CSV table of C-alpha atoms in Angstrom, one decimal:
chain,number,residue,atom,x,y,z
A,1,MET,CA,-1.0,19.5,0.9
A,2,GLY,CA,-4.8,20.4,-0.5
A,3,TYR,CA,-6.6,19.1,2.5
A,4,GLY,CA,-8.3,21.3,5.3
A,5,ARG,CA,-8.4,20.0,9.0
A,6,ILE,CA,-10.7,21.0,11.4
A,7,VAL,CA,-10.1,19.3,14.9
A,8,LEU,CA,-13.1,19.7,17.5
A,9,GLN,CA,-13.1,18.8,21.3
A,10,SER,CA,-16.6,17.1,21.0
A,11,VAL,CA,-19.3,16.5,18.3
A,12,ASP,CA,-22.7,14.4,17.9
A,13,SER,CA,-20.6,12.5,15.3
A,14,THR,CA,-17.8,13.8,12.7
A,15,LEU,CA,-20.2,12.2,10.1
A,16,SER,CA,-23.2,14.4,10.7
A,17,GLU,CA,-20.4,17.4,10.9
A,18,ALA,CA,-19.1,16.4,7.6
A,19,ALA,CA,-22.8,16.9,6.5
A,20,ARG,CA,-23.2,20.1,8.1
A,21,VAL,CA,-19.9,21.7,7.0
A,22,ALA,CA,-19.7,20.4,3.2
A,23,PRO,CA,-21.7,23.2,1.5
A,24,GLU,CA,-19.0,25.5,2.5
A,25,LEU,CA,-15.9,23.7,1.9
A,26,ALA,CA,-13.6,24.7,-0.8
A,27,GLY,CA,-11.9,21.5,-1.0
A,28,PRO,CA,-11.5,18.1,1.1
A,29,ALA,CA,-11.2,18.4,4.8
A,30,TRP,CA,-10.4,16.4,7.7
A,31,ILE,CA,-13.0,16.7,10.7
A,32,LEU,CA,-10.9,15.0,13.8
A,33,ALA,CA,-13.3,14.8,17.0
A,34,HIS,CA,-11.8,14.1,20.5
A,35,ARG,CA,-15.3,13.0,21.8
A,36,GLN,CA,-18.3,11.8,20.0
A,37,THR,CA,-21.5,11.7,21.3
A,38,ALA,CA,-23.7,9.9,19.0
A,39,ALA,CA,-21.4,8.0,16.7
A,40,ARG,CA,-22.3,5.3,14.5
A,41,GLY,CA,-21.2,2.2,12.1
A,42,ARG,CA,-22.8,0.6,9.7
A,43,ARG,CA,-26.6,0.1,9.4
A,44,GLY,CA,-27.0,2.5,12.2
A,45,ARG,CA,-25.1,0.5,14.9
A,46,PRO,CA,-23.5,2.6,17.6
A,47,TRP,CA,-19.9,2.8,17.9
A,48,ALA,CA,-18.2,3.3,21.0
A,49,MET,CA,-16.0,6.2,21.4
A,50,PRO,CA,-13.6,5.9,24.8
A,51,VAL,CA,-11.4,9.0,25.2
A,52,GLY,CA,-8.0,8.5,23.7
A,53,ASN,CA,-9.4,6.6,20.4
A,54,PHE,CA,-9.3,8.0,17.1
A,55,ALA,CA,-12.7,9.7,15.5
A,56,ALA,CA,-12.6,11.2,12.2
A,57,THR,CA,-14.4,12.2,8.7
A,58,LEU,CA,-12.9,12.9,5.6
A,59,VAL,CA,-15.1,15.2,3.3
A,60,MET,CA,-14.4,15.7,-0.2
A,61,PRO,CA,-15.5,16.6,-3.0
A,62,VAL,CA,-16.6,13.7,-5.8
A,63,ALA,CA,-17.4,13.3,-9.4
A,64,GLY,CA,-18.6,10.7,-11.1
A,65,PRO,CA,-20.9,7.8,-10.5
A,66,PRO,CA,-21.4,6.2,-7.1
A,67,GLY,CA,-19.8,2.9,-7.4
A,68,GLN,CA,-16.5,4.7,-8.2
A,69,ALA,CA,-16.9,7.0,-5.1
A,70,ALA,CA,-17.4,4.0,-3.2
A,71,LEU,CA,-14.4,2.5,-4.0
A,72,ARG,CA,-12.7,4.8,-1.8
A,73,SER,CA,-13.1,2.9,0.9
A,74,PHE,CA,-10.5,0.8,-0.5
A,75,VAL,CA,-8.4,3.7,-0.6
A,76,MET,CA,-8.8,4.5,2.9
A,77,SER,CA,-8.5,0.8,3.9
A,78,LEU,CA,-5.0,0.9,2.4
A,79,ALA,CA,-4.1,4.6,3.7
A,80,LEU,CA,-5.5,2.8,7.3
A,81,ARG,CA,-3.1,0.2,7.0
A,82,ASP,CA,-0.1,2.5,6.2
A,83,ALA,CA,-1.0,4.6,9.1
A,84,CYS,CA,-1.0,1.6,11.8
A,85,VAL,CA,2.2,0.3,10.1
A,86,ALA,CA,4.0,4.1,10.5
A,87,ALA,CA,3.1,4.1,13.9
A,88,THR,CA,4.1,0.9,15.1
A,89,GLY,CA,6.6,-0.4,12.9
A,90,ARG,CA,4.7,-4.0,12.8
A,91,GLU,CA,4.3,-4.6,8.7
A,92,ASP,CA,3.3,-8.3,9.5
A,93,ALA,CA,0.2,-7.5,12.2
A,94,PHE,CA,-2.1,-5.7,9.9
A,95,ALA,CA,-4.7,-7.2,7.8
A,96,LEU,CA,-7.3,-5.9,5.6
A,97,LYS,CA,-11.2,-7.4,6.2
A,98,TRP,CA,-13.8,-6.9,3.3
A,99,PRO,CA,-15.3,-4.3,2.8
A,100,ASN,CA,-13.9,-1.9,4.8
A,101,ASP,CA,-12.3,-2.9,8.5
A,102,VAL,CA,-8.8,-3.1,9.1
A,103,LEU,CA,-7.7,-6.2,11.7
A,104,LEU,CA,-4.9,-6.4,14.1
A,105,ARG,CA,-3.6,-9.9,14.5
A,106,GLY,CA,-7.2,-10.9,13.6
A,107,GLY,CA,-9.5,-8.7,15.9
A,108,LYS,CA,-11.2,-5.5,14.6
A,109,LEU,CA,-9.0,-2.6,15.0
A,110,ALA,CA,-10.9,0.2,12.5
A,111,GLY,CA,-14.0,0.5,10.6
A,112,ILE,CA,-14.8,2.8,7.7
A,113,LEU,CA,-18.4,3.9,6.7
A,114,LEU,CA,-19.1,6.2,3.5
A,115,GLU,CA,-22.0,8.1,3.5
A,116,THR,CA,-22.8,10.7,0.8
A,117,VAL,CA,-23.5,13.9,1.7
A,118,GLY,CA,-25.5,16.0,-0.8
A,119,PRO,CA,-25.0,15.6,-4.5
A,120,ALA,CA,-21.3,16.3,-4.7
A,121,HIS,CA,-19.5,15.2,-1.6
A,122,LEU,CA,-18.4,11.8,-0.1
A,123,ALA,CA,-18.0,11.5,3.7
A,124,ILE,CA,-15.6,8.6,4.8
A,125,GLY,CA,-15.7,8.2,8.4
A,126,VAL,CA,-13.1,6.5,10.4
A,127,GLY,CA,-13.0,4.9,13.9
A,128,VAL,CA,-10.0,3.7,15.2
A,129,ASN,CA,-9.4,1.8,18.6
A,130,LEU,CA,-6.2,3.3,19.4
A,131,VAL,CA,-6.1,3.0,23.3
A,132,ALA,CA,-9.3,0.8,24.5
A,133,ALA,CA,-11.7,-1.7,22.5
A,134,PRO,CA,-15.5,-2.9,23.1
A,135,SER,CA,-15.5,-6.0,25.0
A,136,ALA,CA,-16.7,-9.0,23.4
A,137,ASP,CA,-20.4,-8.6,24.6
A,138,GLU,CA,-20.6,-5.5,23.3
A,139,VAL,CA,-20.4,-6.6,19.5
A,140,GLU,CA,-23.0,-9.0,17.7
A,141,PRO,CA,-22.5,-12.7,17.7
A,142,GLY,CA,-20.2,-14.1,15.5
A,143,ALA,CA,-18.5,-10.6,14.6
A,144,VAL,CA,-14.5,-10.1,15.2
A,145,PRO,CA,-13.8,-9.4,18.6
A,146,PRO,CA,-12.6,-6.1,18.8
A,147,VAL,CA,-8.9,-4.9,19.8
A,148,ALA,CA,-7.0,-1.8,20.3
A,149,LEU,CA,-3.5,-0.5,19.1
A,150,ARG,CA,-2.1,-0.2,22.5
A,151,SER,CA,-2.2,-3.8,22.8
A,152,LEU,CA,1.1,-3.9,20.7
A,153,GLY,CA,2.4,-1.8,23.6
A,154,VAL,CA,2.2,1.4,21.3
A,155,ASP,CA,0.9,4.7,22.8
A,156,VAL,CA,-0.3,7.1,19.8
A,157,ALA,CA,-2.6,10.1,20.2
A,158,ALA,CA,-5.4,11.0,17.6
A,159,GLU,CA,-3.7,14.3,16.2
A,160,PRO,CA,-0.3,12.5,15.5
A,161,PHE,CA,-2.5,9.4,14.0
A,162,LEU,CA,-4.4,11.9,11.9
A,163,ASN,CA,-1.0,13.2,10.4
A,164,LEU,CA,-0.3,9.6,9.5
A,165,LEU,CA,-3.5,9.0,8.0
A,166,ALA,CA,-4.2,11.8,6.0
A,167,ASP,CA,-0.6,11.7,4.3
A,168,ALA,CA,-1.0,7.9,3.6
A,169,PHE,CA,-4.7,8.9,2.0
A,170,ALA,CA,-3.2,11.4,0.1
A,171,ARG,CA,-0.9,8.9,-1.5
A,172,HIS,CA,-3.2,6.5,-2.2
A,173,GLU,CA,-5.8,8.8,-3.7
A,174,ALA,CA,-3.5,10.8,-5.9
A,175,GLN,CA,-2.9,7.0,-7.3
A,176,PHE,CA,-6.8,6.2,-7.7
A,177,THR,CA,-7.2,9.4,-9.5
A,178,THR,CA,-4.5,8.7,-12.0
A,179,TYR,CA,-4.5,5.2,-12.5
A,180,GLY,CA,-8.0,4.0,-11.5
A,181,PHE,CA,-8.9,1.1,-8.9
A,182,ALA,CA,-6.5,-1.6,-10.6
A,183,PRO,CA,-3.4,-0.6,-8.5
A,184,ILE,CA,-6.0,0.0,-5.6
A,185,ARG,CA,-7.1,-3.6,-6.1
A,186,THR,CA,-4.0,-5.5,-6.3
A,187,ALA,CA,-2.6,-3.6,-3.2
A,188,TRP,CA,-5.3,-4.1,-1.1
A,189,LEU,CA,-5.7,-7.6,-1.9
A,190,ALA,CA,-2.0,-8.4,-1.1
A,191,HIS,CA,-2.9,-7.7,2.7
A,192,ALA,CA,-6.5,-9.1,2.8
A,193,ALA,CA,-7.9,-11.2,5.6
A,194,ARG,CA,-8.6,-14.9,4.8
A,195,LEU,CA,-7.9,-15.0,1.1
A,196,GLY,CA,-8.3,-18.6,-0.2
A,197,GLU,CA,-10.5,-19.5,3.0
A,198,VAL,CA,-14.0,-20.1,3.4
A,199,ILE,CA,-16.0,-17.1,4.9
A,200,THR,CA,-19.4,-16.6,5.3
A,201,ALA,CA,-21.1,-12.9,3.5
A,202,ARG,CA,-24.5,-12.1,4.9
A,203,THR,CA,-26.7,-9.3,3.3
A,204,THR,CA,-30.2,-8.0,4.6
A,205,HIS,CA,-31.7,-10.7,2.7
A,206,ASP,CA,-29.5,-14.1,2.2
A,207,SER,CA,-26.2,-15.6,3.5
A,208,GLN,CA,-23.6,-17.2,0.9
A,209,THR,CA,-20.7,-19.3,2.3
A,210,GLY,CA,-17.9,-20.1,-0.1
A,211,THR,CA,-14.1,-19.5,-0.8
A,212,PHE,CA,-12.9,-16.3,-1.0
A,213,VAL,CA,-11.5,-16.1,-4.5
A,214,ASP,CA,-11.1,-12.4,-5.4
A,215,VAL,CA,-12.4,-8.6,-5.1
A,216,ASP,CA,-13.6,-8.0,-8.7
A,217,GLY,CA,-13.0,-4.8,-10.9
A,218,ASP,CA,-16.3,-3.0,-9.1
A,219,GLY,CA,-14.7,-3.7,-5.6
A,220,GLN,CA,-17.5,-6.6,-5.2
A,221,LEU,CA,-16.1,-9.8,-3.2
A,222,VAL,CA,-16.2,-12.8,-5.1
A,223,LEU,CA,-16.8,-16.3,-3.4
A,224,GLU,CA,-16.4,-19.9,-4.9
A,225,THR,CA,-19.7,-21.4,-4.0
A,226,ALA,CA,-21.1,-25.1,-4.3
A,227,LYS,CA,-23.1,-23.4,-7.0
A,228,GLY,CA,-20.5,-21.8,-8.6
A,229,ARG,CA,-18.8,-18.1,-8.6
A,230,VAL,CA,-20.9,-15.6,-7.0
A,231,HIS,CA,-20.4,-11.7,-6.7
A,232,ILE,CA,-21.5,-9.5,-3.7
A,233,PRO,CA,-21.4,-5.6,-3.9
A,234,ALA,CA,-22.4,-5.4,0.0
A,235,ALA,CA,-22.5,-7.6,3.0
A,236,ASP,CA,-21.0,-8.3,6.3
A,237,VAL,CA,-18.3,-11.0,6.7
A,238,TYR,CA,-18.0,-13.2,9.2
A,239,PHE,CA,-15.1,-15.8,9.4
């Protein structure tokens, strides 16, 4: 309730479509495409979109500082995990990788990309490998290997999956707007991949290796390193 829905057979990118339609929307809306011709991931990387996979963007009006809006990557991560559990019944199969990936048995199942749209909207792009995943040689060296939901023996189509995801997001978003980030952070950490283990976080400038000990109140990754505890606002994480 309160969320619009636009379903397209084909589009260049649901994120691009969100930017085009945002000024005309009266409230938040999901944009689902069965085919994308120019999908993109973080830092402009291409995102493979085989037929049958899931590609959608939630565009929503936001207020407040940019850092507050960025915390919705955690809201969406929790919603994605809930949708995957609901679709498969496999509570133990899914984990959350900071900052915005969902893992299935250690492989990358889904990714999230946030973009600001003008002064008043946020677009949250979601891609899920429902039926097929890129091969390992299609991702950068050291990255988590991709995996598809079908590997669990479950077939779910994009529109039914959107029903699950939209319902889960609405629940977590209501919690976020009512109680703030604290309960979202607690729930996210309960499903965090490699918490307590040594990981590497690479930014465009440097690389930090340390034990993943926390996510702070601003959503930053917290590592215990040889030089002490560091807080990292944005990075690619490698296991």
